[in-house]
PDB file of C-alpha atoms in Angstrom:
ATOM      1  CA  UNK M   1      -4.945  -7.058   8.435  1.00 90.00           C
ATOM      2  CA  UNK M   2      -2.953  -3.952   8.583  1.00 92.00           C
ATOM      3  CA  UNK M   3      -0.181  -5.494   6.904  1.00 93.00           C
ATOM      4  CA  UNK M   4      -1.870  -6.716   4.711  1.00 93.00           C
ATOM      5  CA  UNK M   5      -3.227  -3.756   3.140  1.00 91.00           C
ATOM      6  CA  UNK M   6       0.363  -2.460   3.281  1.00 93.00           C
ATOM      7  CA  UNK M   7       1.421  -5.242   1.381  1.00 94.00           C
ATOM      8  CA  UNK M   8      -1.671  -4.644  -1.353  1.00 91.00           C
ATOM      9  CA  UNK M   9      -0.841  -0.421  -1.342  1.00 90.00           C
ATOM     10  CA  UNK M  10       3.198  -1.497  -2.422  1.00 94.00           C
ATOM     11  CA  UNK M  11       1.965  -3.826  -5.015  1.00 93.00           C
ATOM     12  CA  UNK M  12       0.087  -1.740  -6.124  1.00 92.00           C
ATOM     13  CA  UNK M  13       2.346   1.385  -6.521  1.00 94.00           C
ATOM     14  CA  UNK M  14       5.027  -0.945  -8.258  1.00 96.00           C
ATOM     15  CA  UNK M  15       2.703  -2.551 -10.514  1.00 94.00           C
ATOM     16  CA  UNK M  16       2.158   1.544 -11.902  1.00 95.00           C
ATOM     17  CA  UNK M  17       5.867   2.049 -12.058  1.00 96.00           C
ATOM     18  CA  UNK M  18       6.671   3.408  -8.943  1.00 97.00           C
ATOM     19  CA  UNK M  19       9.158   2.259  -6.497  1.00 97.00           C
ATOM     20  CA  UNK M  20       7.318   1.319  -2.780  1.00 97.00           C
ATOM     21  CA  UNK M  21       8.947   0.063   0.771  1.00 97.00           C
ATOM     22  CA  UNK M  22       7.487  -0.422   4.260  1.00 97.00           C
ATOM     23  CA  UNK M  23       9.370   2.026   6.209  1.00 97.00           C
ATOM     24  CA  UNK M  24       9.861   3.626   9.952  1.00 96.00           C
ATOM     25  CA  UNK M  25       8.581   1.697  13.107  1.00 97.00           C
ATOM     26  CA  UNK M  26       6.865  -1.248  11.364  1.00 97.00           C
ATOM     27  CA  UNK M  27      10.312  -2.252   9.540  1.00 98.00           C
ATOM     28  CA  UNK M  28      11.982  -2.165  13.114  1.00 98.00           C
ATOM     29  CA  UNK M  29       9.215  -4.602  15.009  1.00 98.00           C
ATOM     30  CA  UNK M  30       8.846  -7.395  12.092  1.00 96.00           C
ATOM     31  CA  UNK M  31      12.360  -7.776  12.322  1.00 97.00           C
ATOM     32  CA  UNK M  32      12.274  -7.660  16.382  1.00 98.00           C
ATOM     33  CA  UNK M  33       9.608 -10.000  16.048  1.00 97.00           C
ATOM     34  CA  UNK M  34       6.785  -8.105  16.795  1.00 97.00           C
ATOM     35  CA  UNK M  35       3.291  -7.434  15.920  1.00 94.00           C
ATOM     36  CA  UNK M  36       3.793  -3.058  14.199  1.00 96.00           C
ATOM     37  CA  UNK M  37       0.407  -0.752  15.006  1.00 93.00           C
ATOM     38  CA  UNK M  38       0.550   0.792  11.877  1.00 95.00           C
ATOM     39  CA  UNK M  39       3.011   0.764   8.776  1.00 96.00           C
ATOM     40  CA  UNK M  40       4.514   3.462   6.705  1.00 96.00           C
ATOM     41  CA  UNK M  41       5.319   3.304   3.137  1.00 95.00           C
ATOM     42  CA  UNK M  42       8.232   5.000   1.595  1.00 96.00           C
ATOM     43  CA  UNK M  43       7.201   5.551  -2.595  1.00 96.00           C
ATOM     44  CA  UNK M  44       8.691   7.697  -5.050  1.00 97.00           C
ATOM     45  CA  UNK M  45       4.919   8.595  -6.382  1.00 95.00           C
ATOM     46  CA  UNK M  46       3.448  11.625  -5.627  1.00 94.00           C
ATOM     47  CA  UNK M  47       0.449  12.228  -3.876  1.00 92.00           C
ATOM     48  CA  UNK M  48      -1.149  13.260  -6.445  1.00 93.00           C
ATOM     49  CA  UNK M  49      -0.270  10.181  -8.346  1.00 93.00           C
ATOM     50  CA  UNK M  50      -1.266   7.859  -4.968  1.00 90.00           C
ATOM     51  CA  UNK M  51      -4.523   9.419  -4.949  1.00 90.00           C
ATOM     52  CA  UNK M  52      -5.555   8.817  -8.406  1.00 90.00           C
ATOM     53  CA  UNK M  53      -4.013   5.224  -8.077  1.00 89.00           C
ATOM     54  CA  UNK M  54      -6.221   4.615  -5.349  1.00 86.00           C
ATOM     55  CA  UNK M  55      -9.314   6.084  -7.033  1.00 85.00           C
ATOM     56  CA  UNK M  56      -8.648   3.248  -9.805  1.00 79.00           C
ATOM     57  CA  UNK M  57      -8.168   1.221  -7.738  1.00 74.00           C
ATOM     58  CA  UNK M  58     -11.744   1.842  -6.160  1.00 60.00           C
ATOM     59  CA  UNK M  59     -13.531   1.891  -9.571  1.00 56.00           C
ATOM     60  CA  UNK M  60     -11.587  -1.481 -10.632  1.00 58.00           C
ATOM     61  CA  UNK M  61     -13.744  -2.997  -7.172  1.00 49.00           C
ATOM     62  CA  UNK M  62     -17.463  -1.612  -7.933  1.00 38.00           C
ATOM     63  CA  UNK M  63     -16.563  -2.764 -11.662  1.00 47.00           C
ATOM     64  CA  UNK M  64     -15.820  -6.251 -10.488  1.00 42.00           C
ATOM     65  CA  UNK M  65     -18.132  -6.389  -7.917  1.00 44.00           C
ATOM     66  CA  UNK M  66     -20.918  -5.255 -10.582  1.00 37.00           C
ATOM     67  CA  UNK M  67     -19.941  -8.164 -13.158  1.00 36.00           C
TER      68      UNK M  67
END
């Protein structure tokens, strides 16, 4: 699910160090109950840095999926 793989992208920014938080809309529906479209995450890592988390990130799946 969407949140889900909000959920994952904040663990994952935290486990390298970096603060992460859902943020905008989606924060505003869960707590009104209701099911967000899409969900925003506030991080103090760069893009650059988000980018090359996510290409580990990628390479960490083929390597496990190879084993």
């Amino acid at each position: 699910s969407p949140r889900d793989a909000a959920i994952k992208i904040i663990r994952a920014l935290r486990d390298a160090g970096h603060e992460a938080l859902l943020a905008g809309g989606c924060v505003r529906d869960e707590l009104l109950g209701l099911h967000p479209k899409d969900y925003d995450i506030a991080t103090d890592a760069t893009p650059k840095r988000v980018i090359e988390l996510r290409s580990e990130e990628h390479t960490s799946e083929l390597q496990s999926r190879s084993v």
